[in-house]
């Protein structure tokens, strides 16, 4: 039986972004950046400035990538095909992510490639504004194995009706996505020790993976229902 809903995109975007925003990859890289900045600069204002430059670079990169995906899917009229393909793929990624909660093995984990992680550590030491912008762009690209699933699903869903509201929702998604990064920089500026932030991330990493995995499975199912027009956006 066909189900017709009012525009459910905003609630879906908000919930997905909230869960996606607490992924260990993005948080781990920012903690590394803030830790390095704290060691190199006693001036907290400098740390705050550079931290927000990094966050802005991540935000703009993700937003432009989302606009690009929306445009390509819409122009090629691939919304249904992409919806089905991405829906199945996101469900698979969700199951892999949930595995990280139940098993300690790093095999088949959604994580930044170790080679890229090493490169990030080297780039973090270059704390000039251009260097941090490049770092933000680079991190946004290489952390896709961690964060790409939910974002790809949201992009595919929004492509079903690519209008000004879809762009607005994309802006909201990316703001929520970087919100924990803003909080971390603010906490570091206020005097919270980097070590305590690291301990918090490590302690909650498994729960982050479980929450993200559950969300991705649910989102994948929802996306397939949208693609098959079982659930409609009216």
XYZ file of N, CA and C in Angstrom:
702
model
N 0.848 -1.198 0.000
C 0.000 0.000 0.000
C 0.880 1.243 0.000
N 0.598 2.139 -0.919
C 1.425 3.324 -1.063
C 1.190 4.301 0.086
N 2.260 4.804 0.625
C 2.177 5.761 1.720
C 2.640 7.117 1.232
N 1.842 8.162 1.463
C 2.197 9.511 1.065
C 2.435 10.344 2.313
N 3.620 10.935 2.422
C 3.987 11.718 3.584
C 4.190 13.167 3.197
N 4.064 14.043 4.167
C 4.503 15.410 3.973
C 6.020 15.401 3.882
N 6.611 16.546 3.602
C 8.058 16.608 3.384
C 8.797 16.174 4.644
N 9.309 14.940 4.605
C 10.015 14.391 5.765
C 11.512 14.619 5.646
N 11.930 15.390 4.642
C 13.355 15.553 4.425
C 14.037 16.249 5.595
N 13.428 17.307 6.131
C 14.096 18.057 7.202
C 14.345 17.201 8.441
N 13.320 16.497 8.993
C 13.601 15.635 10.157
C 14.655 14.578 9.863
N 14.597 13.987 8.654
C 15.576 12.965 8.290
C 16.975 13.547 8.205
N 17.081 14.745 7.618
C 18.374 15.423 7.495
C 18.956 15.729 8.870
N 18.127 16.236 9.774
C 18.599 16.628 11.106
C 19.081 15.407 11.892
N 18.273 14.346 11.921
C 18.640 13.143 12.677
C 19.909 12.514 12.107
N 19.972 12.409 10.779
C 21.141 11.812 10.136
C 22.397 12.621 10.413
N 22.293 13.941 10.290
C 23.448 14.806 10.524
C 23.924 14.723 11.969
N 22.989 14.645 12.919
C 23.358 14.555 14.328
C 24.179 13.298 14.604
N 23.742 12.169 14.062
C 24.468 10.916 14.284
C 25.787 10.916 13.517
N 25.752 11.396 12.269
C 26.963 11.422 11.448
C 28.023 12.339 12.045
N 27.573 13.379 12.751
C 28.510 14.373 13.282
C 29.379 13.844 14.410
N 28.964 12.743 15.032
C 29.748 12.218 16.152
C 30.642 11.063 15.702
N 30.990 11.034 14.412
C 31.860 9.969 13.930
C 33.278 10.168 14.467
N 33.948 9.079 14.833
C 35.280 9.178 15.447
C 36.338 9.791 14.541
N 36.196 9.628 13.225
C 37.224 10.125 12.297
C 37.371 11.643 12.374
N 36.274 12.349 12.141
C 36.326 13.815 12.113
C 36.747 14.367 13.469
N 36.205 13.797 14.537
C 36.532 14.265 15.877
C 38.001 13.996 16.192
N 38.490 12.818 15.808
C 39.880 12.466 16.074
C 40.861 13.396 15.394
N 40.577 13.754 14.143
C 41.473 14.656 13.403
C 41.486 16.036 14.046
N 40.313 16.527 14.454
C 40.275 17.862 15.065
C 40.998 17.872 16.402
N 40.849 16.815 17.194
C 41.560 16.746 18.473
C 43.069 16.775 18.226
N 43.510 16.071 17.184
C 44.927 16.091 16.823
C 45.364 17.499 16.442
N 44.530 18.192 15.667
C 44.852 19.556 15.253
C 44.936 20.490 16.455
N 43.924 20.428 17.317
C 43.887 21.298 18.495
C 45.064 20.993 19.419
N 45.388 19.702 19.559
C 46.526 19.306 20.391
C 47.825 19.909 19.860
N 48.008 19.846 18.544
C 49.206 20.411 17.929
C 49.236 21.925 18.073
N 48.102 22.550 17.859
C 48.016 24.011 17.990
C 48.330 24.452 19.414
N 47.827 23.679 20.383
C 48.077 24.017 21.789
C 49.562 23.927 22.117
N 50.245 22.970 21.497
C 51.679 22.797 21.754
C 52.516 23.872 21.063
N 52.044 24.320 19.896
C 52.825 25.278 19.116
C 52.503 26.732 19.441
N 51.300 26.968 19.942
C 50.879 28.352 20.179
C 50.319 28.506 21.590
N 50.915 29.367 22.363
C 50.358 29.663 23.679
C 49.163 30.606 23.552
N 49.080 31.319 22.434
C 47.989 32.248 22.194
C 46.716 31.477 21.841
N 45.750 31.477 22.752
C 44.518 30.723 22.518
C 43.682 31.324 21.395
N 43.797 32.629 21.204
C 43.051 33.261 20.119
C 43.518 32.725 18.762
N 44.832 32.496 18.657
C 45.385 31.924 17.428
C 44.855 30.512 17.220
N 44.805 29.728 18.289
C 44.278 28.374 18.207
C 42.814 28.396 17.771
N 42.040 29.316 18.343
C 40.626 29.436 18.015
C 40.447 29.801 16.544
N 41.238 30.752 16.082
C 41.144 31.220 14.700
C 41.474 30.096 13.718
N 42.587 29.428 13.937
C 43.016 28.362 13.032
C 42.036 27.185 13.078
N 41.527 26.886 14.267
C 40.557 25.801 14.405
C 39.303 26.053 13.594
N 38.804 27.278 13.629
C 37.594 27.601 12.886
C 37.848 27.699 11.381
N 39.054 28.061 10.993
C 39.409 28.038 9.569
C 39.332 26.599 9.053
N 39.857 25.675 9.849
C 39.815 24.258 9.488
C 38.367 23.785 9.350
N 37.531 24.126 10.329
C 36.129 23.703 10.313
C 35.407 24.289 9.100
N 35.686 25.559 8.788
C 35.070 26.200 7.624
C 35.468 25.489 6.333
N 36.723 25.068 6.248
C 37.191 24.361 5.047
C 36.473 23.029 4.891
N 36.291 22.312 6.001
C 35.558 21.046 5.961
C 34.112 21.293 5.525
N 33.488 22.322 6.101
C 32.089 22.636 5.802
C 31.895 22.947 4.318
N 32.704 23.849 3.792
C 32.570 24.269 2.387
C 32.828 23.096 1.450
N 33.832 22.275 1.751
C 34.155 21.135 0.898
C 32.996 20.143 0.833
N 32.425 19.817 2.005
C 31.309 18.885 2.026
C 30.086 19.459 1.322
N 29.828 20.747 1.543
C 28.656 21.362 0.920
C 28.777 21.360 -0.600
N 29.935 21.764 -1.125
C 30.138 21.790 -2.575
C 30.071 20.381 -3.169
N 30.604 19.395 -2.435
C 30.516 18.011 -2.899
C 29.060 17.562 -2.977
N 28.255 17.959 -1.995
C 26.830 17.621 -1.991
C 26.098 18.262 -3.156
N 26.386 19.535 -3.418
C 25.761 20.233 -4.545
C 26.140 19.553 -5.860
N 27.406 19.162 -5.971
C 27.857 18.479 -7.177
C 27.126 17.165 -7.399
N 26.981 16.383 -6.336
C 26.275 15.109 -6.444
C 24.808 15.309 -6.800
N 24.166 16.276 -6.152
C 22.760 16.567 -6.447
C 22.579 16.940 -7.910
N 23.471 17.778 -8.405
C 23.372 18.254 -9.787
C 23.538 17.109 -10.780
N 24.557 16.277 -10.565
C 24.816 15.159 -11.480
C 23.641 14.182 -11.494
N 23.149 13.812 -10.311
C 22.037 12.862 -10.218
C 20.795 13.414 -10.895
N 20.534 14.709 -10.677
C 19.355 15.340 -11.248
C 19.469 15.463 -12.766
N 20.608 15.929 -13.263
C 20.803 16.147 -14.695
C 20.706 14.842 -15.478
N 21.254 13.776 -14.926
C 21.251 12.485 -15.612
C 19.992 11.668 -15.333
N 19.085 12.244 -14.542
C 17.817 11.587 -14.216
C 18.050 10.191 -13.630
N 18.965 10.144 -12.657
C 19.352 8.866 -12.065
C 18.848 8.703 -10.630
N 17.868 9.518 -10.245
C 17.441 9.524 -8.841
C 17.002 8.144 -8.358
N 16.180 7.444 -9.176
C 15.695 6.136 -8.727
C 16.824 5.114 -8.694
N 17.623 5.057 -9.759
C 18.729 4.100 -9.827
C 19.723 4.327 -8.693
N 20.111 5.608 -8.514
C 21.065 5.943 -7.456
C 20.466 5.651 -6.084
N 19.172 5.932 -5.932
C 18.513 5.673 -4.655
C 18.571 4.214 -4.267
N 18.283 3.336 -5.237
C 18.337 1.899 -4.964
C 19.758 1.429 -4.700
N 20.682 1.891 -5.537
C 22.083 1.486 -5.398
C 22.668 1.965 -4.080
N 22.470 3.250 -3.794
C 23.017 3.834 -2.572
C 22.326 3.256 -1.343
N 21.011 3.009 -1.443
C 20.287 2.426 -0.314
C 20.882 1.094 0.111
N 21.122 0.211 -0.868
C 21.732 -1.077 -0.564
C 23.148 -0.938 -0.037
N 23.899 0.002 -0.637
C 25.285 0.222 -0.225
C 25.362 0.763 1.198
N 24.462 1.682 1.533
C 24.455 2.280 2.869
C 24.067 1.248 3.926
N 23.148 0.352 3.587
C 22.796 -0.726 4.522
C 24.023 -1.589 4.804
N 24.777 -1.926 3.758
C 25.999 -2.714 3.922
C 27.009 -1.977 4.799
N 27.205 -0.678 4.531
C 28.136 0.118 5.336
C 27.674 0.188 6.792
N 26.364 0.271 6.987
C 25.830 0.316 8.346
C 26.137 -0.951 9.121
N 25.996 -2.094 8.455
C 26.305 -3.375 9.105
C 27.792 -3.465 9.436
N 28.644 -2.969 8.518
C 30.089 -2.967 8.774
C 30.416 -2.063 9.961
N 29.756 -0.902 10.019
C 30.003 0.037 11.114
C 29.561 -0.563 12.447
N 28.423 -1.249 12.462
C 27.926 -1.862 13.687
C 28.870 -2.957 14.170
N 29.579 -3.605 13.244
C 30.534 -4.649 13.617
C 31.579 -4.115 14.582
N 31.921 -2.815 14.424
C 32.914 -2.208 15.297
C 32.479 -2.147 16.749
N 31.170 -2.239 16.990
C 30.666 -2.235 18.370
C 30.807 -3.618 19.006
N 30.612 -4.678 18.204
C 30.585 -6.031 18.744
C 31.942 -6.738 18.675
N 32.788 -6.339 17.727
C 34.074 -7.006 17.544
C 35.198 -5.984 17.515
N 36.318 -6.318 18.129
C 37.451 -5.405 18.216
C 38.299 -5.401 16.944
N 38.145 -6.434 16.115
C 38.967 -6.550 14.910
C 38.833 -5.307 14.023
N 39.970 -4.842 13.477
C 39.971 -3.685 12.605
C 39.684 -4.056 11.149
N 39.536 -5.353 10.880
C 39.242 -5.783 9.516
C 37.873 -5.269 9.090
N 37.789 -4.748 7.877
C 36.544 -4.230 7.316
C 35.926 -3.143 8.193
N 36.754 -2.261 8.704
C 36.275 -1.129 9.490
C 36.186 0.104 8.601
N 35.208 0.971 8.890
C 35.112 2.233 8.178
C 36.034 3.217 8.882
N 37.171 3.478 8.290
C 38.161 4.329 8.916
C 39.035 4.983 7.857
N 39.765 6.007 8.273
C 40.676 6.675 7.364
C 41.836 5.737 7.039
N 42.204 5.686 5.770
C 43.346 4.879 5.342
C 44.580 5.264 6.164
N 45.305 4.279 6.726
C 46.491 4.589 7.549
C 47.493 5.502 6.855
N 47.654 5.360 5.535
C 48.565 6.228 4.795
C 48.086 7.674 4.836
N 46.763 7.852 4.698
C 46.202 9.191 4.758
C 46.291 9.760 6.170
N 46.097 8.883 7.172
C 46.196 9.320 8.567
C 47.595 9.847 8.866
N 48.617 9.160 8.337
C 49.995 9.603 8.523
C 50.223 10.949 7.847
N 49.657 11.107 6.669
C 49.774 12.363 5.930
C 49.100 13.503 6.687
N 47.948 13.207 7.289
C 47.231 14.227 8.068
C 48.077 14.705 9.236
N 48.742 13.771 9.930
C 49.586 14.135 11.062
C 50.713 15.064 10.636
N 51.232 14.846 9.432
C 52.290 15.718 8.924
C 51.737 17.094 8.562
N 50.542 17.110 7.974
C 49.932 18.368 7.543
C 49.499 19.234 8.726
N 49.106 18.569 9.829
C 48.647 19.303 11.019
C 49.723 20.243 11.534
N 50.989 19.852 11.361
C 52.099 20.661 11.867
C 52.240 21.985 11.123
N 51.652 22.081 9.931
C 51.697 23.315 9.150
C 50.465 24.141 9.495
N 50.625 25.023 10.460
C 49.463 25.709 11.003
C 49.200 27.067 10.373
N 49.779 27.335 9.200
C 49.438 28.562 8.486
C 47.998 28.458 7.992
N 47.374 29.584 7.709
C 45.988 29.571 7.242
C 45.833 28.765 5.945
N 46.666 28.988 4.920
C 46.542 28.158 3.707
C 46.738 26.674 3.997
N 47.685 26.360 4.897
C 47.946 24.968 5.234
C 46.748 24.314 5.902
N 46.067 25.051 6.781
C 44.907 24.508 7.485
C 43.727 24.346 6.528
N 43.588 25.264 5.570
C 42.525 25.136 4.564
C 42.733 23.878 3.736
N 43.977 23.665 3.295
C 44.300 22.455 2.536
C 44.040 21.214 3.388
N 44.391 21.286 4.685
C 44.147 20.173 5.601
C 42.655 19.857 5.672
N 41.826 20.904 5.819
C 40.383 20.696 5.903
C 39.826 20.029 4.664
N 40.289 20.476 3.488
C 39.841 19.885 2.220
C 40.301 18.430 2.121
N 41.556 18.197 2.506
C 42.127 16.852 2.430
C 41.389 15.905 3.370
N 41.147 16.346 4.584
C 40.450 15.506 5.567
C 39.036 15.196 5.095
N 38.338 16.201 4.559
C 36.976 15.997 4.069
C 36.942 14.921 2.992
N 38.005 14.851 2.195
C 38.065 13.866 1.117
C 38.393 12.466 1.642
N 39.396 12.368 2.512
C 39.879 11.043 2.916
C 39.055 10.405 4.028
N 38.206 11.195 4.718
C 37.399 10.591 5.770
C 36.054 10.098 5.239
N 35.877 10.118 3.921
C 34.636 9.629 3.328
C 34.299 8.187 3.712
N 35.308 7.283 3.892
C 34.943 5.940 4.349
C 34.202 5.958 5.683
N 34.452 6.968 6.517
C 33.760 7.075 7.804
C 32.418 7.785 7.670
N 32.395 8.873 6.886
C 31.240 9.767 6.887
C 30.443 9.749 5.591
N 30.980 9.105 4.551
C 30.358 9.207 3.233
C 29.016 8.519 3.105
N 28.806 7.422 3.854
C 27.562 6.670 3.733
C 26.314 7.496 4.017
N 26.203 8.057 5.231
C 25.022 8.871 5.533
C 24.867 10.065 4.602
N 25.972 10.719 4.268
C 25.900 11.913 3.419
C 25.457 11.559 2.006
N 25.956 10.447 1.489
C 25.562 9.990 0.163
C 24.080 9.629 0.142
N 23.604 9.012 1.218
C 22.189 8.649 1.298
C 21.309 9.892 1.327
N 21.700 10.874 2.122
C 20.929 12.120 2.198
C 20.921 12.830 0.845
N 22.072 12.853 0.174
C 22.162 13.493 -1.134
C 21.254 12.802 -2.142
N 21.265 11.473 -2.130
C 20.406 10.716 -3.050
C 18.933 10.978 -2.756
N 18.578 11.071 -1.478
C 17.193 11.340 -1.111
C 16.766 12.737 -1.562
N 17.620 13.726 -1.337
C 17.291 15.097 -1.728
C 17.185 15.244 -3.240
N 17.904 14.401 -3.987
C 17.872 14.496 -5.451
C 16.507 14.117 -6.014
N 15.677 13.443 -5.208
C 14.334 13.101 -5.660
C 13.504 14.350 -5.919
N 13.835 15.428 -5.215
C 13.179 16.718 -5.463
C 14.204 17.812 -5.200
N 15.006 18.073 -6.216
C 16.116 19.025 -6.102
C 15.569 20.438 -6.307
N 15.293 21.118 -5.196
C 14.783 22.485 -5.234
C 15.598 23.336 -4.268
N 15.175 24.576 -4.069
C 15.891 25.465 -3.156
C 15.897 24.919 -1.740
N 14.815 24.227 -1.360
C 14.752 23.655 -0.020
C 15.794 22.553 0.143
N 16.069 21.823 -0.930
C 17.091 20.775 -0.862
C 18.459 21.386 -0.553
N 18.754 22.526 -1.193
C 20.018 23.222 -0.922
C 20.046 23.723 0.520
N 18.924 24.249 0.970
C 18.804 24.718 2.352
C 19.044 23.575 3.332
N 18.468 22.406 3.039
C 18.655 21.251 3.903
C 20.115 20.803 3.910
N 20.772 20.937 2.773
C 22.180 20.567 2.681
C 23.034 21.500 3.550
N 22.686 22.777 3.561
C 23.383 23.744 4.424
C 23.197 23.371 5.896
N 21.968 23.003 6.249
C 21.670 22.609 7.634
C 22.444 21.349 8.010
N 22.427 20.363 7.105
C 23.115 19.094 7.378
C 24.586 19.333 7.707
N 25.235 20.121 6.868
C 26.667 20.331 7.051
C 26.983 21.171 8.282
N 26.071 22.077 8.648
C 26.290 22.831 9.880
C 26.219 21.900 11.092
N 25.201 21.037 11.108
C 25.077 20.079 12.214
C 26.272 19.139 12.231
N 26.749 18.750 11.031
C 27.873 17.833 10.927
C 29.128 18.410 11.598
N 29.376 19.714 11.425
C 30.597 20.313 11.998
C 30.370 20.865 13.404
N 29.136 20.795 13.899
C 28.832 21.366 15.213
C 29.684 20.777 16.335
N 29.869 19.444 16.416
C 30.742 18.912 17.463
C 32.173 19.430 17.346
N 32.625 19.691 16.119
C 33.971 20.231 15.931
C 34.062 21.635 16.516
N 33.004 22.412 16.334
C 32.949 23.758 16.919
C 32.989 23.669 18.442
N 32.242 22.700 18.979
C 32.198 22.514 20.439
C 33.575 22.127 20.968
N 34.277 21.249 20.255
C 35.599 20.808 20.702
C 36.577 21.973 20.725
N 36.571 22.787 19.684
C 37.451 23.960 19.657
C 37.100 24.906 20.802
N 35.803 25.092 21.044
C 35.375 25.959 22.133
C 35.808 25.436 23.494
N 35.700 24.126 23.695
C 36.118 23.522 24.960
C 37.617 23.679 25.175
N 38.387 23.473 24.089
C 39.843 23.627 24.189
C 40.204 25.070 24.511
N 39.490 25.998 23.907
C 39.733 27.424 24.158
C 39.398 27.777 25.613
N 38.351 27.123 26.141
C 37.919 27.397 27.516
C 38.821 26.740 28.557
N 39.742 25.870 28.099
C 40.696 25.284 29.041
C 40.553 23.796 29.272
N 39.598 23.146 28.584
C 39.457 21.700 28.722
C 40.707 21.015 28.160
N 41.256 20.080 28.894
C 42.499 19.437 28.452
C 42.253 18.552 27.230
N 43.221 18.539 26.335
C 43.124 17.720 25.142
C 43.067 16.248 25.513
N 43.777 15.886 26.573
C 43.815 14.485 26.998
C 42.430 13.992 27.397
N 41.657 14.842 28.061
C 40.310 14.438 28.469
C 39.397 14.283 27.253
N 39.612 15.121 26.231
C 38.839 14.997 24.992
C 39.173 13.682 24.284
N 40.465 13.333 24.289
C 40.884 12.068 23.673
C 40.257 10.886 24.406
N 40.279 10.940 25.740
C 39.717 9.847 26.527
C 38.223 9.706 26.270
N 37.527 10.843 26.150
C 36.088 10.806 25.866
C 35.827 10.149 24.519
N 36.616 10.516 23.509
C 36.434 9.940 22.168
C 36.681 8.432 22.189
N 37.787 8.009 22.838
C 38.126 6.589 22.878
C 37.084 5.787 23.658
N 36.574 6.372 24.734
C 35.597 5.685 25.571
C 34.283 5.468 24.828
N 33.895 6.439 24.004
C 32.592 6.387 23.345
C 32.661 5.962 21.883
N 33.840 5.586 21.416
C 34.013 5.247 20.000
C 33.070 4.118 19.576
N 32.969 3.069 20.418
C 32.135 1.927 20.055
C 30.667 2.321 19.966
N 30.223 3.177 20.884
C 28.826 3.601 20.862
C 28.549 4.518 19.665
N 29.546 5.322 19.280
C 29.410 6.149 18.077
C 29.198 5.253 16.862
N 29.989 4.192 16.786
C 29.880 3.283 15.643
C 28.531 2.567 15.625
N 28.052 2.154 16.789
C 26.752 1.481 16.865
C 25.634 2.418 16.420
N 25.640 3.641 16.938
C 24.605 4.612 16.583
C 24.639 4.919 15.091
N 25.843 5.121 14.553
C 25.976 5.420 13.129
C 25.523 4.231 12.284
N 25.894 3.025 12.698
C 25.501 1.825 11.958
C 23.995 1.643 11.911
N 23.339 1.791 13.051
C 21.879 1.666 13.110
C 21.212 2.710 12.224
N 21.726 3.928 12.286
C 21.169 4.999 11.466
C 21.309 4.666 9.978
N 22.483 4.186 9.575
C 22.740 3.918 8.164
C 21.843 2.802 7.640
N 21.616 1.768 8.440
C 20.714 0.691 8.023
C 19.299 1.242 7.829
N 18.830 2.011 8.812
C 17.497 2.601 8.707
C 17.386 3.567 7.538
N 18.427 4.351 7.326
C 18.437 5.324 6.243
C 18.459 4.628 4.888
N 19.214 3.534 4.803
C 19.264 2.772 3.556
C 17.899 2.208 3.190
N 17.201 1.661 4.175
C 15.853 1.136 3.944
C 14.920 2.259 3.503
N 14.980 3.398 4.184
C 14.137 4.540 3.841
C 14.420 5.025 2.421
N 15.679 5.050 2.059
C 16.068 5.514 0.730
C 15.527 4.581 -0.352
N 15.569 3.286 -0.114
C 15.019 2.319 -1.071
C 13.512 2.510 -1.223
N 12.830 2.769 -0.111
C 11.391 3.013 -0.170
C 11.076 4.277 -0.961
N 11.908 5.319 -0.792
C 11.739 6.544 -1.580
C 11.957 6.260 -3.063
N 13.031 5.505 -3.366
C 13.377 5.232 -4.770
C 12.279 4.445 -5.472
N 11.622 3.544 -4.751
C 10.553 2.729 -5.334
C 9.200 3.424 -5.274
N 9.178 4.665 -4.758
C 7.931 5.459 -4.635
C 6.918 4.793 -3.714
N 7.379 3.924 -2.816
C 6.493 3.358 -1.791
C 6.168 4.452 -0.777
N 7.183 5.280 -0.510
C 6.980 6.487 0.286
C 7.239 7.669 -0.624
N 6.329 8.603 -0.673
C 6.454 9.761 -1.567
C 6.688 11.026 -0.767
N 7.394 11.960 -1.397
C 7.524 13.312 -0.873
C 6.528 14.176 -1.636
N 5.608 14.795 -0.934
C 4.584 15.598 -1.621
C 4.698 17.051 -1.241
